[in-house]
Coordinates of C-alpha atoms and ligand atoms in Angstrom, one line a residue:
X56 CA 1.8 -1.7 -26.8
X57 CA -0.4 -5.1 -26.2
X58 CA -3.9 -4.6 -24.8
X59 CA -3.9 -6.2 -21.1
X60 CA -6.4 -8.8 -21.0
X61 CA -7.9 -10.5 -18.1
X62 CA -10.5 -12.2 -19.9
X63 CA -10.9 -16.2 -19.7
X64 CA -10.3 -18.3 -22.9
X65 CA -13.9 -19.2 -22.9
X66 CA -15.7 -18.8 -26.4
X67 CA -16.8 -15.6 -27.2
X68 CA -20.8 -16.6 -26.7
X69 CA -19.7 -17.8 -23.1
X70 CA -18.5 -14.7 -22.3
X71 CA -21.3 -12.8 -23.5
X72 CA -23.6 -14.9 -21.5
X73 CA -21.4 -14.3 -18.5
X74 CA -21.2 -10.4 -19.1
X75 CA -24.9 -10.4 -19.1
X76 CA -25.2 -12.5 -15.8
X77 CA -23.0 -10.0 -14.1
X78 CA -24.7 -6.7 -15.7
X79 CA -28.1 -8.3 -14.4
X80 CA -27.2 -9.2 -11.3
X81 CA -25.5 -6.0 -10.3
X82 CA -28.4 -4.0 -11.8
X83 CA -30.9 -6.1 -10.0
X84 CA -29.3 -5.5 -6.6
X85 CA -28.3 -1.8 -7.0
X86 CA -30.9 -0.5 -9.4
X87 CA -30.5 1.1 -12.9
X88 CA -29.5 4.2 -11.6
X89 CA -26.3 2.7 -10.3
X90 CA -25.7 0.3 -13.2
X91 CA -25.3 0.9 -16.8
X92 CA -24.6 -1.6 -19.4
X93 CA -22.4 -1.1 -22.8
X94 CA -25.3 0.4 -24.7
X95 CA -26.3 2.9 -22.1
X96 CA -22.7 4.6 -21.8
X97 CA -21.8 4.8 -25.4
X98 CA -19.2 7.7 -26.0
X99 CA -18.1 7.9 -22.3
X100 CA -14.3 7.9 -21.7
X101 CA -13.1 5.1 -19.7
X102 CA -9.0 5.6 -19.9
X103 CA -7.0 7.6 -17.5
X104 CA -4.6 10.3 -18.6
X105 CA -1.7 7.8 -19.0
X106 CA -2.1 7.4 -22.6
X107 CA -2.3 3.4 -21.7
X108 CA -4.6 1.1 -23.9
X109 CA -8.1 0.5 -22.2
X110 CA -10.9 -1.4 -22.9
X111 CA -14.9 -0.8 -22.5
X112 CA -16.4 -1.8 -19.3
X113 CA -18.7 -4.7 -19.4
X114 CA -20.7 -2.9 -16.9
X115 CA -20.2 0.8 -15.2
X116 CA -21.4 0.9 -11.6
X117 CA -21.6 4.4 -10.1
X118 CA -22.8 3.6 -6.5
X119 CA -24.3 6.2 -4.3
X120 CA -22.8 5.2 -1.2
X121 CA -20.6 2.9 0.7
X122 CA -23.3 0.3 1.1
X123 CA -23.8 0.1 -2.8
X124 CA -20.1 -0.3 -3.1
X125 CA -19.9 -2.9 -0.5
X126 CA -22.9 -4.5 -2.3
X127 CA -21.3 -4.5 -5.8
X128 CA -17.9 -5.7 -4.5
X129 CA -19.7 -8.6 -2.7
X130 CA -21.3 -9.5 -6.0
X131 CA -18.5 -9.4 -8.2
X132 CA -16.6 -11.4 -5.5
X133 CA -19.3 -14.0 -5.5
X134 CA -19.2 -14.1 -9.5
X135 CA -15.4 -13.9 -9.8
X136 CA -15.7 -10.7 -11.6
X137 CA -12.7 -8.5 -11.9
X138 CA -13.4 -4.8 -10.9
X139 CA -11.3 -1.5 -11.8
X140 CA -12.1 1.6 -9.7
X141 CA -12.1 4.7 -11.2
X142 CA -11.8 8.5 -9.8
X143 CA -11.2 11.4 -11.8
X144 CA -9.3 9.5 -14.6
X145 CA -6.3 12.1 -14.2
X146 CA -3.8 9.1 -13.3
X147 CA -0.7 8.9 -15.1
X148 CA 0.0 5.2 -14.9
X149 CA -2.8 3.5 -16.4
X150 CA -3.8 2.2 -13.0
X151 CA -7.8 3.2 -14.0
X152 CA -7.4 1.7 -17.5
X153 CA -9.8 -1.4 -18.1
X154 CA -8.6 -5.1 -19.6
X155 CA -11.4 -6.9 -21.4
X156 CA -14.2 -8.1 -19.8
X157 CA -13.8 -6.1 -16.7
X158 CA -16.5 -3.8 -14.5
X159 CA -15.5 -0.2 -13.8
X160 CA -16.5 1.1 -10.4
X161 CA -16.7 4.8 -10.7
X162 CA -16.8 7.2 -7.5
X163 CA -18.3 10.1 -9.4
X164 CA -21.6 10.0 -7.5
X165 CA -19.9 9.7 -4.1
X166 CA -18.7 13.5 -3.8
X167 CA -19.3 15.9 -1.0
X168 CA -18.0 17.4 2.3
X169 CA -19.6 15.9 5.3
X170 CA -18.1 17.5 8.2
X171 CA -15.3 20.2 8.9
X172 CA -14.2 20.4 12.4
X173 CA -12.3 23.7 12.5
X174 CA -11.1 23.2 16.1
X175 CA -9.4 20.2 15.3
X176 CA -8.8 21.0 11.7
X177 CA -10.4 17.9 10.1
X178 CA -12.5 17.2 7.2
X179 CA -14.7 14.2 6.4
X180 CA -15.3 13.7 2.8
X181 CA -16.6 11.3 0.1
X182 CA -14.0 9.7 -1.9
X183 CA -15.3 11.0 -5.1
X184 CA -15.0 14.6 -4.0
X185 CA -13.0 16.6 -6.6
X186 CA -9.4 17.9 -4.7
X187 CA -10.3 21.4 -5.9
X188 CA -13.6 21.2 -4.1
X189 CA -11.9 20.0 -0.9
X190 CA -9.0 23.0 -1.2
X191 CA -12.1 25.3 -1.6
X192 CA -14.1 24.1 1.3
X193 CA -10.9 24.3 3.6
X194 CA -10.1 27.9 2.4
X195 CA -13.7 29.0 3.2
X196 CA -13.3 27.7 6.9
X197 CA -10.2 29.4 7.1
X198 CA -7.9 26.7 6.9
X199 CA -5.8 25.0 4.2
X200 CA -6.0 21.5 2.5
X201 CA -2.1 21.2 1.6
X202 CA -2.2 18.6 -1.1
X203 CA -1.9 20.3 -4.5
X204 CA -1.5 19.3 -8.0
X205 CA -2.0 20.6 -11.8
X206 CA -5.3 18.0 -12.0
X207 CA -6.8 19.5 -9.0
X208 CA -10.2 20.2 -10.9
X209 CA -10.9 16.4 -12.0
X210 CA -8.8 14.4 -9.9
X211 CA -10.7 13.1 -6.7
X212 CA -9.4 12.5 -3.1
X213 CA -9.9 9.1 -3.5
X214 CA -7.6 8.6 -6.5
X215 CA -5.1 11.0 -4.5
X216 CA -5.0 8.5 -2.0
X217 CA -4.9 5.5 -4.0
X218 CA -2.1 7.0 -5.7
X219 CA -0.4 8.6 -2.8
X220 CA -0.1 11.9 -4.8
X221 CA 2.8 14.3 -4.1
X222 CA 2.6 17.4 -6.2
X223 CA 3.7 21.0 -5.2
X224 CA 3.8 21.2 -1.6
X225 CA 5.3 18.1 -0.5
X226 CA 8.4 20.1 0.5
X227 CA 6.5 21.3 3.4
X228 CA 3.6 19.3 4.0
X229 CA 4.4 15.8 2.8
X230 CA 2.7 13.7 0.4
X231 CA -1.0 12.7 0.2
X232 CA -0.6 10.0 3.0
X233 CA 0.3 12.8 5.6
X234 CA -2.8 14.8 5.0
X235 CA -4.9 11.8 6.3
X236 CA -6.1 10.6 9.4
X237 CA -8.5 7.9 8.7
X238 CA -10.0 6.2 5.3
X239 CA -12.9 4.2 5.0
X240 CA -12.6 1.4 2.5
X241 CA -14.5 -1.5 1.1
X242 CA -12.6 -4.7 0.7
X243 CA -12.7 -7.2 -2.2
X244 CA -15.4 -9.2 -0.5
X245 CA -17.4 -6.2 0.4
X246 CA -16.2 -5.8 4.1
X247 CA -16.2 -2.2 5.1
X248 CA -13.1 -1.2 7.4
X249 CA -12.1 2.1 8.8
X250 CA -13.1 5.7 8.7
X251 CA -14.3 6.6 11.9
X252 CA -11.3 8.0 13.9
X253 CA -10.4 11.9 14.0
X254 CA -7.5 11.5 16.2
X255 CA -3.6 11.9 15.3
X256 CA -2.1 9.2 17.5
X257 CA -3.7 5.6 17.1
X258 CA -1.2 3.0 17.8
X259 CA -3.5 0.2 17.5
X260 CA -2.0 -2.5 15.4
X261 CA -1.1 -2.6 12.0
X262 CA -1.9 0.8 10.2
X263 CA -4.6 -0.5 7.8
X264 CA -5.0 3.4 6.6
X265 CA -1.4 3.7 5.4
X266 CA -1.4 0.3 3.9
X267 CA -4.3 1.2 1.6
X268 CA -2.7 4.7 0.7
X269 CA -0.7 4.2 -2.3
X270 CA -2.1 0.7 -3.1
X271 CA -3.6 2.2 -6.5
X272 CA -6.9 0.2 -6.1
X273 CA -5.4 -3.3 -5.7
X274 CA -6.4 -3.9 -2.3
X275 CA -9.7 -2.1 -1.7
X276 CA -12.1 0.6 -2.7
X277 CA -11.5 3.9 -0.7
X278 CA -15.0 5.3 0.0
X279 CA -14.4 8.3 2.6
X280 CA -11.5 9.7 4.1
X281 CA -10.9 12.0 7.4
X282 CA -8.6 14.7 5.9
X283 CA -5.8 16.6 7.9
X284 CA -6.2 20.5 7.6
X285 CA -3.6 23.0 8.2
X286 CA -3.6 26.6 9.3
X287 CA -4.0 28.9 6.5
X288 CA -1.1 30.8 6.0
X289 CA -2.0 34.7 5.5
X290 CA 0.8 35.6 3.3
X291 CA 2.4 34.0 0.3
X292 CA 5.7 35.1 -1.5
X293 CA 6.7 33.7 -4.7
X294 CA 9.7 34.1 -6.9
X295 CA 11.2 33.2 -10.1
X296 CA 15.0 33.1 -10.1
X297 CA 17.7 32.3 -12.5
X298 CA 20.6 30.5 -11.5
X299 CA 23.9 29.1 -13.3
X300 CA 23.2 25.4 -12.4
X301 CA 21.4 22.9 -10.5
X302 CA 24.3 22.8 -7.5
X303 CA 23.3 26.5 -7.1
X304 CA 19.7 25.4 -6.8
X305 CA 20.4 23.1 -4.2
X306 CA 22.4 25.5 -2.2
X307 CA 19.4 28.0 -2.5
X308 CA 17.2 25.4 -1.0
X309 CA 19.2 24.5 1.9
X310 CA 19.9 28.4 2.6
X311 CA 16.1 29.1 2.2
X312 CA 15.3 26.3 4.5
X313 CA 17.3 27.7 7.1
X314 CA 16.7 31.3 6.5
X315 CA 13.2 32.0 5.8
X316 CA 11.4 32.1 8.9
X317 CA 8.2 30.5 7.6
X318 CA 10.2 27.8 5.6
X319 CA 9.6 26.8 2.1
X320 CA 6.3 25.9 0.6
X321 CA 7.2 25.1 -2.9
X322 CA 10.8 24.7 -4.8
X323 CA 10.2 23.9 -8.2
X324 CA 13.0 23.6 -10.4
X325 CA 13.4 23.7 -14.4
X326 CA 16.3 22.8 -16.5
X327 CA 16.8 25.6 -19.6
X328 CA 15.4 22.8 -22.1
X329 CA 12.1 23.0 -20.4
X330 CA 11.8 26.7 -19.6
X331 CA 12.8 27.8 -23.2
X332 CA 10.3 25.2 -24.6
X333 CA 7.7 26.5 -22.5
X334 CA 8.1 30.2 -22.6
X335 CA 8.7 30.3 -26.6
X336 CA 6.8 27.4 -27.8
X337 CA 3.6 27.2 -25.7
X338 CA 0.6 29.9 -26.1
X339 CA 0.1 32.4 -23.7
X340 CA 3.3 32.0 -21.6
X341 CA 5.8 34.8 -21.0
X342 CA 9.1 34.5 -19.6
X343 CA 9.3 36.2 -16.1
X344 CA 12.8 36.7 -16.3
X345 CA 14.7 38.9 -19.3
X346 CA 17.8 37.0 -19.9
X347 CA 18.6 33.2 -20.2
X348 CA 20.4 31.1 -17.3
X349 CA 21.8 27.9 -16.8
X350 CA 18.9 26.9 -14.2
X351 CA 15.4 28.2 -13.2
X352 CA 13.5 28.0 -9.6
X353 CA 10.2 28.8 -8.7
X354 CA 10.6 29.7 -5.0
X355 CA 7.5 29.8 -2.6
X356 CA 7.1 30.6 1.3
X357 CA 3.9 30.8 3.1
X358 CA 3.8 32.3 6.5
X359 CA 1.1 33.7 9.1
X360 CA 2.5 37.5 9.2
X361 CA 2.2 39.0 5.5
X362 CA 4.1 42.3 6.2
X363 CA 7.0 40.6 7.9
X364 CA 7.1 37.7 5.4
X365 CA 7.5 40.0 2.4
X366 CA 10.4 42.0 4.1
X367 CA 11.9 38.6 5.2
X368 CA 11.6 37.1 1.6
X369 CA 12.8 40.3 0.2
X370 CA 15.8 40.4 2.0
X371 CA 16.7 36.9 1.5
X372 CA 16.6 36.8 -2.4
X373 CA 19.0 40.3 -2.0
X374 CA 21.2 38.4 0.2
X375 CA 21.1 35.3 -2.6
X376 CA 22.1 37.9 -5.2
X377 CA 24.9 39.4 -3.5
X378 CA 26.3 35.9 -2.5
X379 CA 25.9 34.9 -6.1
X380 CA 24.0 32.1 -5.6
X381 CA 21.1 33.4 -7.8
X382 CA 21.9 35.5 -10.8
X383 CA 18.3 37.1 -11.2
X384 CA 15.0 37.0 -9.5
X385 CA 11.4 38.2 -10.0
X386 CA 9.4 38.8 -6.9
X387 CA 5.4 38.3 -7.4
X388 CA 3.9 41.6 -6.6
X389 CA 0.4 40.2 -7.0
X390 CA -1.5 37.1 -7.1
X391 CA -1.7 37.5 -11.0
X392 CA 1.9 37.7 -11.2
X393 CA 2.1 34.5 -8.7
X394 CA -0.4 33.0 -11.1
X395 CA 2.0 33.6 -14.2
X396 CA 5.0 32.1 -12.6
X397 CA 2.6 28.8 -11.8
X398 CA 1.4 28.9 -14.9
X399 CA 5.0 28.1 -16.4
X400 CA 5.5 25.2 -13.9
X401 CA 1.8 24.0 -14.6
X402 CA 2.2 24.0 -18.4
X403 CA 2.6 19.8 -18.3
X404 CA -1.2 19.9 -18.4
X405 CA -0.9 21.4 -22.1
X406 CA 1.6 18.6 -23.4
X407 CA -1.0 16.6 -25.5
X408 CA -1.4 19.6 -27.8
X409 CA 2.5 20.5 -28.1
X410 CA 4.4 16.9 -27.4
X411 CA 2.1 14.0 -29.0
X412 CA 3.6 10.7 -28.8
X413 CA 5.7 11.7 -25.9
X414 CA 7.7 9.6 -23.3
X415 CA 7.5 10.9 -19.8
X416 CA 9.3 9.8 -16.8
X417 CA 8.9 10.4 -12.9
X418 CA 11.7 9.4 -11.1
X419 CA 13.4 10.3 -7.9
X420 CA 16.9 10.1 -6.3
X421 CA 18.6 11.3 -3.0
X422 CA 18.8 15.0 -3.3
X423 CA 22.4 15.0 -3.5
X424 CA 22.3 12.8 -6.7
X425 CA 19.9 14.9 -8.7
X426 CA 22.4 17.2 -10.8
X427 CA 24.5 13.8 -11.8
X428 CA 21.0 12.1 -12.4
X429 CA 19.4 14.9 -14.7
X430 CA 23.1 15.1 -16.4
X431 CA 23.6 11.6 -17.0
X432 CA 19.9 11.2 -18.5
X433 CA 20.1 14.3 -20.4
X434 CA 23.5 13.3 -21.9
X435 CA 22.3 9.6 -22.8
X436 CA 19.2 10.8 -24.3
X437 CA 21.0 13.8 -26.4
X438 CA 23.4 11.4 -27.7
X439 CA 21.0 8.9 -28.8
X440 CA 18.4 11.3 -30.2
X441 CA 19.8 14.4 -31.3
X442 CA 16.6 16.0 -32.5
X443 CA 14.3 15.1 -29.7
X444 CA 12.9 17.7 -27.4
X445 CA 14.1 16.8 -24.0
X446 CA 12.3 18.7 -21.0
X447 CA 13.3 18.1 -17.4
X448 CA 11.9 19.6 -14.5
X449 CA 10.7 18.9 -10.9
X450 CA 10.4 19.1 -7.1
X451 CA 14.3 19.4 -6.0
X452 CA 13.4 19.4 -2.3
X453 CA 11.6 16.1 -2.8
X454 CA 14.3 14.8 -5.0
X455 CA 11.5 14.2 -7.9
X456 CA 12.2 15.1 -11.3
X457 CA 10.2 14.8 -14.6
X458 CA 11.7 13.9 -17.8
X459 CA 9.9 14.4 -20.9
X460 CA 11.2 13.3 -24.4
X461 CA 9.6 13.6 -28.0
X462 CA 10.5 13.3 -31.5
X463 CA 8.1 14.0 -34.1
X464 CA 7.0 10.4 -35.8
X465 CA 9.3 8.6 -33.8
X466 CA 8.8 4.6 -33.7
X467 CA 7.7 2.4 -30.9
X468 CA 11.4 0.9 -30.6
X469 CA 12.8 4.2 -29.9
X470 CA 10.5 4.9 -27.3
X471 CA 11.2 1.7 -25.8
X472 CA 14.9 2.6 -26.1
X473 CA 14.2 6.1 -24.4
X474 CA 12.7 4.3 -21.6
X475 CA 15.4 1.8 -21.3
X476 CA 17.8 4.6 -21.3
X477 CA 16.2 6.6 -18.4
X478 CA 15.0 3.6 -16.4
X479 CA 18.5 2.0 -16.6
X480 CA 20.3 5.3 -15.0
X481 CA 17.7 5.3 -12.5
X482 CA 18.2 1.8 -11.5
X483 CA 22.2 2.3 -11.4
X484 CA 22.0 5.3 -9.2
X485 CA 19.1 3.6 -6.7
X486 CA 16.4 5.8 -7.8
X487 CA 12.9 5.2 -7.7
X488 CA 11.1 4.3 -11.2
X489 CA 8.0 6.4 -9.8
X490 CA 8.3 9.1 -7.4
X491 CA 4.6 10.0 -7.3
X492 CA 2.5 8.9 -10.5
X493 CA 2.4 5.1 -9.4
X494 CA 3.2 2.1 -10.9
X495 CA 0.0 0.8 -12.4
X496 CA 0.3 -0.8 -15.8
X497 CA 3.0 1.8 -17.2
X498 CA 5.9 1.2 -15.2
X499 CA 5.0 -2.6 -14.0
X500 CA 7.8 -3.8 -16.1
X501 CA 10.3 -1.8 -14.1
X502 CA 9.3 -2.4 -10.5
X503 CA 12.0 -4.4 -9.9
X504 CA 14.8 -1.6 -10.5
X505 CA 13.7 -0.2 -7.2
X506 CA 12.0 -3.1 -5.4
X507 CA 13.7 -6.1 -4.3
X508 CA 12.3 -9.6 -5.1
X509 CA 11.6 -10.0 -1.1
X510 CA 9.8 -6.9 -1.4
X511 CA 7.6 -7.7 -4.1
X512 CA 7.0 -11.0 -2.8
X513 CA 5.6 -9.3 0.5
X514 CA 3.4 -7.0 -1.6
X515 CA 1.9 -10.3 -3.4
X516 CA 1.3 -11.9 0.3
X517 CA -0.5 -8.6 1.2
X518 CA -2.4 -8.7 -1.9
X519 CA -3.2 -12.4 -1.2
X520 CA -4.6 -11.8 2.1
X521 CA -6.9 -8.9 1.3
X522 CA -8.1 -9.9 -2.3
X523 CA -7.1 -13.3 -2.5
X524 CA -8.9 -13.9 -5.9
X525 CA -7.3 -11.1 -7.3
X526 CA -10.3 -9.3 -8.6
X527 CA -9.4 -5.8 -7.5
X528 CA -7.3 -3.9 -10.3
X529 CA -6.2 -7.2 -11.6
X530 CA -2.5 -7.1 -13.5
X531 CA -1.6 -3.5 -11.8
X532 CA 1.3 -3.0 -9.8
X533 CA 2.6 -6.3 -10.4
X534 CA 0.9 -9.7 -11.6
X535 CA -0.7 -11.9 -9.0
X536 CA -2.1 -15.2 -9.8
X537 CA -5.0 -16.5 -7.6
X538 CA -4.4 -19.9 -6.0
X539 CA -6.4 -22.8 -7.5
Ligands
LIG659 C1 -2.1 17.6 -15.5 C2 -1.7 16.7 -14.5 C3 -1.0 17.1 -13.4 C4 -0.7 15.9 -12.5 N1 0.2 16.3 -11.8 C5 0.5 15.5 -10.6 C6 1.6 15.9 -9.6 O1 1.9 17.1 -9.4 N2 1.8 14.8 -8.4 C7 1.1 13.6 -8.6 O2 1.3 12.7 -7.8 N3 0.2 13.2 -9.5 C8 -0.3 14.3 -10.5 N4 -1.0 13.6 -11.8 C9 -1.3 12.7 -11.6 C10 -2.9 12.4 -11.1 O3 -3.6 13.7 -11.0 C11 -2.9 11.5 -9.7 O4 -2.6 10.3 -9.7 C12 -4.3 11.8 -8.9 O5 -4.1 11.5 -7.6 C13 -5.4 10.8 -9.6 O6 -6.6 10.9 -9.2 P1 -7.9 10.3 -10.0 O7 -8.9 10.6 -9.2 O8 -7.8 11.1 -11.3 O9 -7.7 8.8 -9.9 P2 -7.8 7.9 -11.3 O10 -6.9 8.5 -12.5 O11 -9.2 7.6 -11.8 O12 -7.0 6.6 -10.6 C14 -5.8 6.7 -10.3 C15 -5.5 5.3 -9.6 O13 -6.3 5.2 -8.4 C16 -7.4 3.8 -8.3 N5 -8.6 4.6 -7.6 C17 -9.1 5.9 -7.9 N6 -10.3 6.0 -7.0 C18 -9.9 5.2 -6.0 C19 -10.8 4.9 -4.9 N7 -11.4 5.7 -4.6 N8 -10.3 3.7 -4.0 C20 -9.3 2.8 -4.6 N9 -8.6 3.3 -5.7 C21 -8.9 4.2 -6.4 C22 -7.6 3.7 -9.6 O14 -8.0 2.2 -9.6 C23 -6.0 4.0 -10.5 O15 -5.3 2.9 -10.0 C24 -1.3 14.8 -12.8 C25 -2.1 14.5 -13.4 C26 -2.3 15.3 -14.8 C27 -3.1 14.9 -15.7

């Protein structure tokens, strides 16, 4: 893997002088509490969770408010200085990683819930607020913030929106972009846009909010968001099911969506390789079902009426057993049972300990193609790497599967060949090379498998309009050369 560099070809002493000027100008304008130089942040982690290469910043800017973000960007714009925005550094695409000679702009001091409107079910938050803080505040107000993912304790709302995060409840509530009524953001030249509206309907020209969501920090810095909340479900029913195969799971999903009055709030699927690895190799996990099956599903349904919901849920699973669609099921009798089921699905948070050097994929297909896509990928990987651990799991209702492949001590060439194998099948089957983690640096080389040249040219035109000098998250998602 080569280090991505945004540094000029100037002599080292010229670079050092330029860096000192950038640092000094930022510090003079924002103060020492908001701007640190390399000597002051020794030991700090700058890389995200992608395991991509990451340089140290020439300056770390930690603004206290939107005005300071605007001032920092205005200065960087005037000095032609590239900036990388950082949230909780849980991203899995290298989007928050730095190239040589860049400034890191961290939102860590901009956290807090400013306003909750329980009648309108909205919450206004600063972008550096951790997702879990938002979830807990919504819960305390008797409401639900529907976005949920394993990195909830560290991931920030700004990062969630910048990556248009998905996670566990997309099937019921949609991705991050559907949980937002407005965003406030600072453009590359320091102009502030958005963040004032709390209504659902707003057809006043281009939807700039949606343009910025999912742009991975390449178009603007998100500083504040007006989030959409939902009624908090009174009852949550969770079951861990064993099935014969993926086709049975697809049938279970459509039956559950039709038969459960409250619908399906999570439908997480696991192929046997994943389930066996997690329940036998990972510490503290116990199998929820006594026997082995060809396929596993974590099914969750939420509703407003606890008693009726529990009965409906049990009846539905009984019907599915009788119809032979599921082979076995364990229904959570308590919150700790449900947490134990979810621990199996959230186990990827522990991968680094068990699967160092792994290659991970976050791909998606039409739901009807999932079974075949997973079969083809697993067969090709098993043929090429017979000794490898191959783990497949995902969110079936969203057409999203994750594949993790690892062989102890394998070469960089092997890892590249694994990527070519899975991405090749993804392209052939008209899938997406990134369902929810984004492109960043990690998947930039395969963007063209999912996006056409005309689509990428349109993205470049948008970049040129909002960040003509190409200073925000330089080299992320696609290459952009500033004119002149
Ligand atoms: C254990 C684990 C489980 C995960 N599960 C899921 C999952 O189920 N679904 C899913 O979608 N993702 C998942 N992720 C990925 C990650 O949590 C998300 O991408 C998250 O949204 C990133 O938020 P962050 O604050 O950590 O952003 P960072 O990692 O700091 O940054 C991510 C990207 O957003 C940009 N960015 C950050 N903040 C801002 C801002 N305020 N304005 C503009 N740009 C910004 C950065 O420049 C970068 O490009 C998981 C990660 C881990 C480690």
